[in-house]
PDB file of C-alpha atoms in Angstrom:
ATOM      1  CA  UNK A1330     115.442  80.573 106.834  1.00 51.00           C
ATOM      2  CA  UNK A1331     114.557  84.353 106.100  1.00 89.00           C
ATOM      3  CA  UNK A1332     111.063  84.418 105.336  1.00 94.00           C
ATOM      4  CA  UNK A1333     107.823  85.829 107.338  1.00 97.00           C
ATOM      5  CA  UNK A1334     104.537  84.019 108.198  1.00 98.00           C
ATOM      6  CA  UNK A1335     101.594  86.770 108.197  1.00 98.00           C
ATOM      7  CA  UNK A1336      98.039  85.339 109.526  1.00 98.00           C
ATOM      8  CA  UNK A1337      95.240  87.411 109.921  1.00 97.00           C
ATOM      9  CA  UNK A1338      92.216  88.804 107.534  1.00 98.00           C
ATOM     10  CA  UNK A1339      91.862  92.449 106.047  1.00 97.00           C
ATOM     11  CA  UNK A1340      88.519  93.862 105.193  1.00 97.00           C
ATOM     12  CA  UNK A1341      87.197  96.395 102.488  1.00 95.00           C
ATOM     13  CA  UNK A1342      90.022  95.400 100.524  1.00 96.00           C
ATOM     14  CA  UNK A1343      89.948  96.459  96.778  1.00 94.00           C
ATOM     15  CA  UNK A1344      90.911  94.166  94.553  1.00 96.00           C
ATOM     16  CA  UNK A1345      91.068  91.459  97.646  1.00 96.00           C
ATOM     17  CA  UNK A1346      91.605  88.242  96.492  1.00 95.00           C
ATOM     18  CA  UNK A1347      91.345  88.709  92.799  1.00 96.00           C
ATOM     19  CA  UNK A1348      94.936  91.220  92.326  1.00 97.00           C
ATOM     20  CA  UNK A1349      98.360  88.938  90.845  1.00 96.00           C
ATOM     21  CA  UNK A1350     100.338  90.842  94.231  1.00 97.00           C
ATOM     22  CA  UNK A1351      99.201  91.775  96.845  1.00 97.00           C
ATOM     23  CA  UNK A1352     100.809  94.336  99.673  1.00 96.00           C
ATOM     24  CA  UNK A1353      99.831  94.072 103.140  1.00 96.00           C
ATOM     25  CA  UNK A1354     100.716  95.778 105.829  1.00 95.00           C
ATOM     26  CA  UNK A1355     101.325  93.766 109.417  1.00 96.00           C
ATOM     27  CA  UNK A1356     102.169  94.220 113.004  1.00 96.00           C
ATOM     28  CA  UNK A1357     105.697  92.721 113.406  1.00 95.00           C
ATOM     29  CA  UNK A1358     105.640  94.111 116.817  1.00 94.00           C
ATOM     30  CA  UNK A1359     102.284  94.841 118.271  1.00 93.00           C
ATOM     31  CA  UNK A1360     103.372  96.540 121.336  1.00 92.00           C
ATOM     32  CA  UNK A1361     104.090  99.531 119.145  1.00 91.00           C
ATOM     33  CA  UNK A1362     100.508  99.531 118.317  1.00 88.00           C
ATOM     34  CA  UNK A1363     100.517 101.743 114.508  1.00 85.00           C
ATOM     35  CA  UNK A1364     104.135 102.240 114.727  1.00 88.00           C
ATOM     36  CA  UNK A1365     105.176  98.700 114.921  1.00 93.00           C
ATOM     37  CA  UNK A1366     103.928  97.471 111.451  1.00 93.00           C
ATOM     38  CA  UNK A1367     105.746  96.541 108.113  1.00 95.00           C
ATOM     39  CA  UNK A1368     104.709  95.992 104.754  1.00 95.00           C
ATOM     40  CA  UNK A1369     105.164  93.133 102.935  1.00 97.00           C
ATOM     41  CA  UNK A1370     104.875  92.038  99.027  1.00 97.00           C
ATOM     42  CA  UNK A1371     102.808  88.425  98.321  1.00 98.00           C
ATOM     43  CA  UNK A1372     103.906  87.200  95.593  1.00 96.00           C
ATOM     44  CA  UNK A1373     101.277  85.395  92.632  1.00 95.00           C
ATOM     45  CA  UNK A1374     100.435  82.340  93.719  1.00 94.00           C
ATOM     46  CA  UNK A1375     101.800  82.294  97.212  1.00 97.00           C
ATOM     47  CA  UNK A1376      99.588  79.430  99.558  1.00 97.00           C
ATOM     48  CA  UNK A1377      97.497  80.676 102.327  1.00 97.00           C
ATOM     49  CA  UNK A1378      96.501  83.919 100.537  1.00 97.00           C
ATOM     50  CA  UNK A1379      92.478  83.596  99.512  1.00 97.00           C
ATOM     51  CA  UNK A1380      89.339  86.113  98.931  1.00 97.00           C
ATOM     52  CA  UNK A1381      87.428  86.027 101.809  1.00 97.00           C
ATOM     53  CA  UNK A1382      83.498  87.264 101.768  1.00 97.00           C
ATOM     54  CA  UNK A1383      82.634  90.501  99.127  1.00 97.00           C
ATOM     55  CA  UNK A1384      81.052  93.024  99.948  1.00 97.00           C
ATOM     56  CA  UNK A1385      78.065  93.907  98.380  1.00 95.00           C
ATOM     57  CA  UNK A1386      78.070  97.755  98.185  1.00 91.00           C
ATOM     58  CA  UNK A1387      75.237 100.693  97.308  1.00 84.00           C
ATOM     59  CA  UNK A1388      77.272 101.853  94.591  1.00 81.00           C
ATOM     60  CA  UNK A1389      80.636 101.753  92.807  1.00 83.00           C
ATOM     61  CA  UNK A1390      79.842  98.118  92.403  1.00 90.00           C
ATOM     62  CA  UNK A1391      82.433  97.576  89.739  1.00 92.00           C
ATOM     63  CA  UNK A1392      85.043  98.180  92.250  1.00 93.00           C
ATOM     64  CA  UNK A1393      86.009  94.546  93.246  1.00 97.00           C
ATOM     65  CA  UNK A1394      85.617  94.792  97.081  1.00 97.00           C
ATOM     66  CA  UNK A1395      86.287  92.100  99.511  1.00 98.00           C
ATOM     67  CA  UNK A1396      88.169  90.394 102.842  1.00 98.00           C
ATOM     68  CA  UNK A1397      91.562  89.217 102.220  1.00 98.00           C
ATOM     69  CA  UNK A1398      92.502  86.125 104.261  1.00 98.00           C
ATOM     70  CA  UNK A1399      96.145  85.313 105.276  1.00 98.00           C
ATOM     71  CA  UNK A1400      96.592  81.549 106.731  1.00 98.00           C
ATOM     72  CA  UNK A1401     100.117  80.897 107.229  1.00 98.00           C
ATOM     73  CA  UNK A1402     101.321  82.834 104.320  1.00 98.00           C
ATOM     74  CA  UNK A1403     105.236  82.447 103.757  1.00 97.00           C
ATOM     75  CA  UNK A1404     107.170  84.937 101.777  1.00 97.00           C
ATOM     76  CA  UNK A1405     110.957  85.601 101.973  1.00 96.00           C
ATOM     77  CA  UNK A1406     112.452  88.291 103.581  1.00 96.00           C
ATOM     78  CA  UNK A1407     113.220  89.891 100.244  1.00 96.00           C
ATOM     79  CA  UNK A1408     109.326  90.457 100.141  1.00 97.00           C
ATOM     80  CA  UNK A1409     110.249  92.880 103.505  1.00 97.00           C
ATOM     81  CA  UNK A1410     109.531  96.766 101.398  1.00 94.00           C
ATOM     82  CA  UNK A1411     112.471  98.396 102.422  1.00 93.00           C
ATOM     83  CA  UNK A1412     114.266  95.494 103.915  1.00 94.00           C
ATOM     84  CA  UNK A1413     115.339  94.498 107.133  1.00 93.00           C
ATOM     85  CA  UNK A1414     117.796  97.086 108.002  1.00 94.00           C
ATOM     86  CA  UNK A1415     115.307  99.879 107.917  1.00 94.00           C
ATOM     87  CA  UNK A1416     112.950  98.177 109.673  1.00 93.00           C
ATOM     88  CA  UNK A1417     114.901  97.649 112.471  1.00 93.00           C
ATOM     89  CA  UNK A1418     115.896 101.611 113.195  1.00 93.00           C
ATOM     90  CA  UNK A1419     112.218 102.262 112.461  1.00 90.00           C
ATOM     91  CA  UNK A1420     111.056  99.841 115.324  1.00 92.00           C
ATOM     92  CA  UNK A1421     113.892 101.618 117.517  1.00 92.00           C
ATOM     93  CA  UNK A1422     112.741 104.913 116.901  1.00 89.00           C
ATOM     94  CA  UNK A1423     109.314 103.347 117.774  1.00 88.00           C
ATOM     95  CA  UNK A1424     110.505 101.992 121.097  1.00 89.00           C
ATOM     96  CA  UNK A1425     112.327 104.800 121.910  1.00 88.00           C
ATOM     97  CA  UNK A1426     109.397 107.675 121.094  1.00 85.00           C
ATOM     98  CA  UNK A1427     107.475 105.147 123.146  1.00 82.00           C
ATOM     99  CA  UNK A1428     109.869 105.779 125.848  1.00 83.00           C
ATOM    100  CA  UNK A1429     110.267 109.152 125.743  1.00 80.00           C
ATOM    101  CA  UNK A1430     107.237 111.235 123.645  1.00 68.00           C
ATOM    102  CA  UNK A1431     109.535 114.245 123.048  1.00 62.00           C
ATOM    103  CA  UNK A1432     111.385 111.942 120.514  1.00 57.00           C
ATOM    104  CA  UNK A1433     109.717 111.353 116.889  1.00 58.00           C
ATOM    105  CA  UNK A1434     109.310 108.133 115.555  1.00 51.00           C
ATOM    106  CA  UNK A1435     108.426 109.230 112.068  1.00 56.00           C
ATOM    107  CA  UNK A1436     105.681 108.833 110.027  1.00 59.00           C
ATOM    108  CA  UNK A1437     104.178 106.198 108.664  1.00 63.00           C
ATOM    109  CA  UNK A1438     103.871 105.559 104.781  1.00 63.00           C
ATOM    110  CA  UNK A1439     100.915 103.480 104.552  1.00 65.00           C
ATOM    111  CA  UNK A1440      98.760 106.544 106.316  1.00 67.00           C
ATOM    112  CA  UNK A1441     100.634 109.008 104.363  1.00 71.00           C
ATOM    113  CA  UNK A1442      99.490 107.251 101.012  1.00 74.00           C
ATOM    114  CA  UNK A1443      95.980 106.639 102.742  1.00 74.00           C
ATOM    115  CA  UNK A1444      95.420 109.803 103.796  1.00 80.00           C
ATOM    116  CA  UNK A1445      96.729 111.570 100.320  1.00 83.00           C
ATOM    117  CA  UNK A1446      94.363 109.614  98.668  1.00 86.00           C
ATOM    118  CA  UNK A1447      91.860 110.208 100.355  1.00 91.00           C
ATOM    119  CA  UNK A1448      90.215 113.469  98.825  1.00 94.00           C
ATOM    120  CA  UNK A1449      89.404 111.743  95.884  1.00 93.00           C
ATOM    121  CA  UNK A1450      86.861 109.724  97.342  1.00 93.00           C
ATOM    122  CA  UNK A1451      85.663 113.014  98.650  1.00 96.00           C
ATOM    123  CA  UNK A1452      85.672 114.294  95.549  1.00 97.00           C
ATOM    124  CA  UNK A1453      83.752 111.516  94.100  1.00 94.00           C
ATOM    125  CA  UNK A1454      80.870 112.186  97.503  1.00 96.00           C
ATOM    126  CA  UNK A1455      80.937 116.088  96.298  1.00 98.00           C
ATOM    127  CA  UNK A1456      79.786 114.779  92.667  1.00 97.00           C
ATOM    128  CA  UNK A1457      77.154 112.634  94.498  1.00 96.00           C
ATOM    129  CA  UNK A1458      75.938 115.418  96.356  1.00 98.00           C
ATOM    130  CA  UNK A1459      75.871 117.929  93.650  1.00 98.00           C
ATOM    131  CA  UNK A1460      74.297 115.882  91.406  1.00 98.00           C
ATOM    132  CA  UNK A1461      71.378 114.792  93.616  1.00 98.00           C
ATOM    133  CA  UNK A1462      71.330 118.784  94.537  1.00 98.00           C
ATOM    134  CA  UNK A1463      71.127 120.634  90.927  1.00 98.00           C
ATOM    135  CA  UNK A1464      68.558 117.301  90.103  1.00 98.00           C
ATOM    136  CA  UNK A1465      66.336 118.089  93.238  1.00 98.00           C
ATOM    137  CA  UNK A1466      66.916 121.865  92.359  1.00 98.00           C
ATOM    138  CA  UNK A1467      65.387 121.037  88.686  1.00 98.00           C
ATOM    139  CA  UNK A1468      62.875 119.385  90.042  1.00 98.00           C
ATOM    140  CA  UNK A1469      61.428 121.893  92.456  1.00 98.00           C
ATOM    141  CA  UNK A1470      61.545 124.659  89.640  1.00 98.00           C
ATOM    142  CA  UNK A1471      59.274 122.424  87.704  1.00 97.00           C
ATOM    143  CA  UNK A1472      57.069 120.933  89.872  1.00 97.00           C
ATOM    144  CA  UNK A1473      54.191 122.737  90.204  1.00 97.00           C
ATOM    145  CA  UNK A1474      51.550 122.615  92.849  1.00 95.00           C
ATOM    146  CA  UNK A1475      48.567 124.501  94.567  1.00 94.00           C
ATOM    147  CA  UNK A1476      49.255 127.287  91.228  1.00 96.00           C
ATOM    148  CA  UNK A1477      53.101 127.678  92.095  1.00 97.00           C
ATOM    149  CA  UNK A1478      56.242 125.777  91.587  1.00 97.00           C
ATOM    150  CA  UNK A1479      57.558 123.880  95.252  1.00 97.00           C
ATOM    151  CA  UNK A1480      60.046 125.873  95.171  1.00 97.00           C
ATOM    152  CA  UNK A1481      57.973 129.034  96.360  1.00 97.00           C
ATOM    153  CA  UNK A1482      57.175 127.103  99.410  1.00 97.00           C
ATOM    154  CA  UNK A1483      60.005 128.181 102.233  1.00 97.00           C
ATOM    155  CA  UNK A1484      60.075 124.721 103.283  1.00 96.00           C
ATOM    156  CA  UNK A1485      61.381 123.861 100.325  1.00 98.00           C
ATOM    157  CA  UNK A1486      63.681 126.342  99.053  1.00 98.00           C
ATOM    158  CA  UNK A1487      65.197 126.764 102.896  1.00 98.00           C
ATOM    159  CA  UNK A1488      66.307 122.593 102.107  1.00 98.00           C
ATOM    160  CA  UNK A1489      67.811 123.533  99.374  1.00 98.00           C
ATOM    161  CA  UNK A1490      69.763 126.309 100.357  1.00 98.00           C
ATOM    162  CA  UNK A1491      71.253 124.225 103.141  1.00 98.00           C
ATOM    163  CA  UNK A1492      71.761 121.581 100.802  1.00 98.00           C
ATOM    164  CA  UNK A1493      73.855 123.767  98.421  1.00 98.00           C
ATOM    165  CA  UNK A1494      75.882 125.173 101.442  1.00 98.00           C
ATOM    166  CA  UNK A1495      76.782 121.893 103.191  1.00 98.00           C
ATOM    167  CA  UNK A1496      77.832 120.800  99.692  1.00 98.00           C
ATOM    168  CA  UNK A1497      80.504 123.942  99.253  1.00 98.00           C
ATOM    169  CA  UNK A1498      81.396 123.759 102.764  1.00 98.00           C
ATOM    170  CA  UNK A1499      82.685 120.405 101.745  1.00 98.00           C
ATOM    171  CA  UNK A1500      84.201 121.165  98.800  1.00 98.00           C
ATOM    172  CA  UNK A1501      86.426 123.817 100.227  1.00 98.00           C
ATOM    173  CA  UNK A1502      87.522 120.666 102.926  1.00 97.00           C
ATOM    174  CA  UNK A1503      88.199 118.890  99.699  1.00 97.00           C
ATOM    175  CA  UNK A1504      90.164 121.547  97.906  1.00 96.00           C
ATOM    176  CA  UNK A1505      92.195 122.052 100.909  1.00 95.00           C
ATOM    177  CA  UNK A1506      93.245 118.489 101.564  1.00 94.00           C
ATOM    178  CA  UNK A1507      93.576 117.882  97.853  1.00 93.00           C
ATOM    179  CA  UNK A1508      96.318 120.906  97.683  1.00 93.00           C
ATOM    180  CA  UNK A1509      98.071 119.887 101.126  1.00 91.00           C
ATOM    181  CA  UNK A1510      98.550 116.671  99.761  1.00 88.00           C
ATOM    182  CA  UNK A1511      99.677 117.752  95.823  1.00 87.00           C
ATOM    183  CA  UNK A1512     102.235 120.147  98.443  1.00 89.00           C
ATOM    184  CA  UNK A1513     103.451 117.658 101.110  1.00 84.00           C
ATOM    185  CA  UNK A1514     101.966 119.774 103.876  1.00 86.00           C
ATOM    186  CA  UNK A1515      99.461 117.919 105.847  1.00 82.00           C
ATOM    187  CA  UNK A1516      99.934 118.757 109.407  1.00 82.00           C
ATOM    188  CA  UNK A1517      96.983 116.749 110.902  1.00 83.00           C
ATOM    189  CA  UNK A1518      94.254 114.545 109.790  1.00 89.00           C
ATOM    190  CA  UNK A1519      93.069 116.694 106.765  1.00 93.00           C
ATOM    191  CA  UNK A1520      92.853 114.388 104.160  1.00 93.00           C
ATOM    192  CA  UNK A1521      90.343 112.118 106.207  1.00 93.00           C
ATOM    193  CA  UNK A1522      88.377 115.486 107.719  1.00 95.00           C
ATOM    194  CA  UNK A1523      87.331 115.876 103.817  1.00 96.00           C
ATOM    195  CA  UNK A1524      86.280 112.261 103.207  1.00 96.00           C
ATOM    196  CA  UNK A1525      84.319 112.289 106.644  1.00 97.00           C
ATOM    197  CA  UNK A1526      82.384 115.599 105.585  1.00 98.00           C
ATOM    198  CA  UNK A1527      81.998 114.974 102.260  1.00 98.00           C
ATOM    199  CA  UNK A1528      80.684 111.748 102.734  1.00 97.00           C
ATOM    200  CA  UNK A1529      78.181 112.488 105.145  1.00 98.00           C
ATOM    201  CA  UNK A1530      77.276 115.761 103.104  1.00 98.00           C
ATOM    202  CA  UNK A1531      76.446 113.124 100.326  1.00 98.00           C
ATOM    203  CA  UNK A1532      73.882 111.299 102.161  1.00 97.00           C
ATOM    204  CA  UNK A1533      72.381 114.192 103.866  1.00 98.00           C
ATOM    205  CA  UNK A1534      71.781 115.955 100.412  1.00 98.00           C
ATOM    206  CA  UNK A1535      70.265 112.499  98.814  1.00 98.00           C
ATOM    207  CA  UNK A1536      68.115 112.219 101.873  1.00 98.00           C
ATOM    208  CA  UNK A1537      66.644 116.229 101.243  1.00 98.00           C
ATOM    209  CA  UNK A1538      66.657 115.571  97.273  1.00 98.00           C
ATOM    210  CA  UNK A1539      64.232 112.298  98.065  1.00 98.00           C
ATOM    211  CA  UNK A1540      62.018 114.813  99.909  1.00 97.00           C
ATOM    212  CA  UNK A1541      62.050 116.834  97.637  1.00 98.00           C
ATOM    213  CA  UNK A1542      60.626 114.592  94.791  1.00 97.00           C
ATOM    214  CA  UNK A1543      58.023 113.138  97.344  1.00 92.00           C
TER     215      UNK A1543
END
């Protein structure tokens, strides 16, 4: 019969467990590592297809989070996005750029959408960090101690001022990516280089901002 079997379990998967279809993407030929995969539709109620743990996250909580668990999960081939025939002269470009890197094998769409989607998120770690900046900035203006605000001590104005700059040096990562993707023009990994800064911009600000407020 045409159908596939897909086993395995995904993690950090949103709407895991809980969604009416699910699309996962599987290795159909694993010696292609990345380039081997396909994507497949699961249906509602197809067997084998459960939530697996949930993660409980420090923040956007009401984002449904969890493991995705595939035991011997049938679907028919019609489930196959973009259907046999493509598959099979993507996994031959595969083999072939495998054979010989001059040749191109193509790029693959569940990256592309990953990686275009990414500068949101790092959009939403920019709010974070602003936020936790201009509160932290408030703060210190206010604050008063020893006859002076905190914010006359160097100490504390010199945090801030790095805060502030790691926080636009991140936002112009984010702009970037978020206009190469809106253009079709991302030439290497920029759309993950903005989530990666901005992210880690968003703790190191909240970590200052804390000091800040003692």
């Amino acid at each position: 019969t045409d159908e596939w079997v897909l086993n395995g379990t995904k993690a950090w998967i949103t709407n895991g467990g809980i969604a009416d279809v699910h699309v996962v993407v599987a290795a159909v030929e694993p010696d292609l590592k990345g380039r081997g995969q396909a994507s497949f539709v699961v249906p509602p109620g197809t067997k084998g297809l459960s939530q697996g743990q949930k993660y409980l996250k420090h923040g956007i909580r009401a984002s449904h989070t969890s493991e995705v668990v595939l035991d011997d999960v049938r679907v028919p081939g019609a489930c196959l996005l973009g259907g046999k025939e493509k598959l099979d002269e993507k996994l031959a470009r595969a083999r072939e750029a495998q054979k010989n890197p001059q040749v191109r094998s193509g790029k693959q769409p569940a990256m592309a959408t990953f990686e275009a989607t990414r500068p949101a998120v790092a959009a939403q770690a920019i709010g974070v960090a602003r936020a936790a900046y201009e509160y932290a900035l408030q703060y210190a203006q206010e604050r008063h101690a020893f006859g002076k605000p905190i914010i006359m001590n160097q100490s504390i104005a010199f945090m801030l001022a790095d805060m502030i700059t790691e926080i636009d040096a991140a936002r112009l990562l984010v702009h970037r990516a978020a206009w190469l993707a809106s253009n079709g023009k991302y030439v290497n990994a920029e759309g993950s280089q903005s989530k990666l800064k901005a992210g880690r911009v968003a703790v190191w600000v909240t970590e200052r901002a804390i000091q800040i407020l003692g």
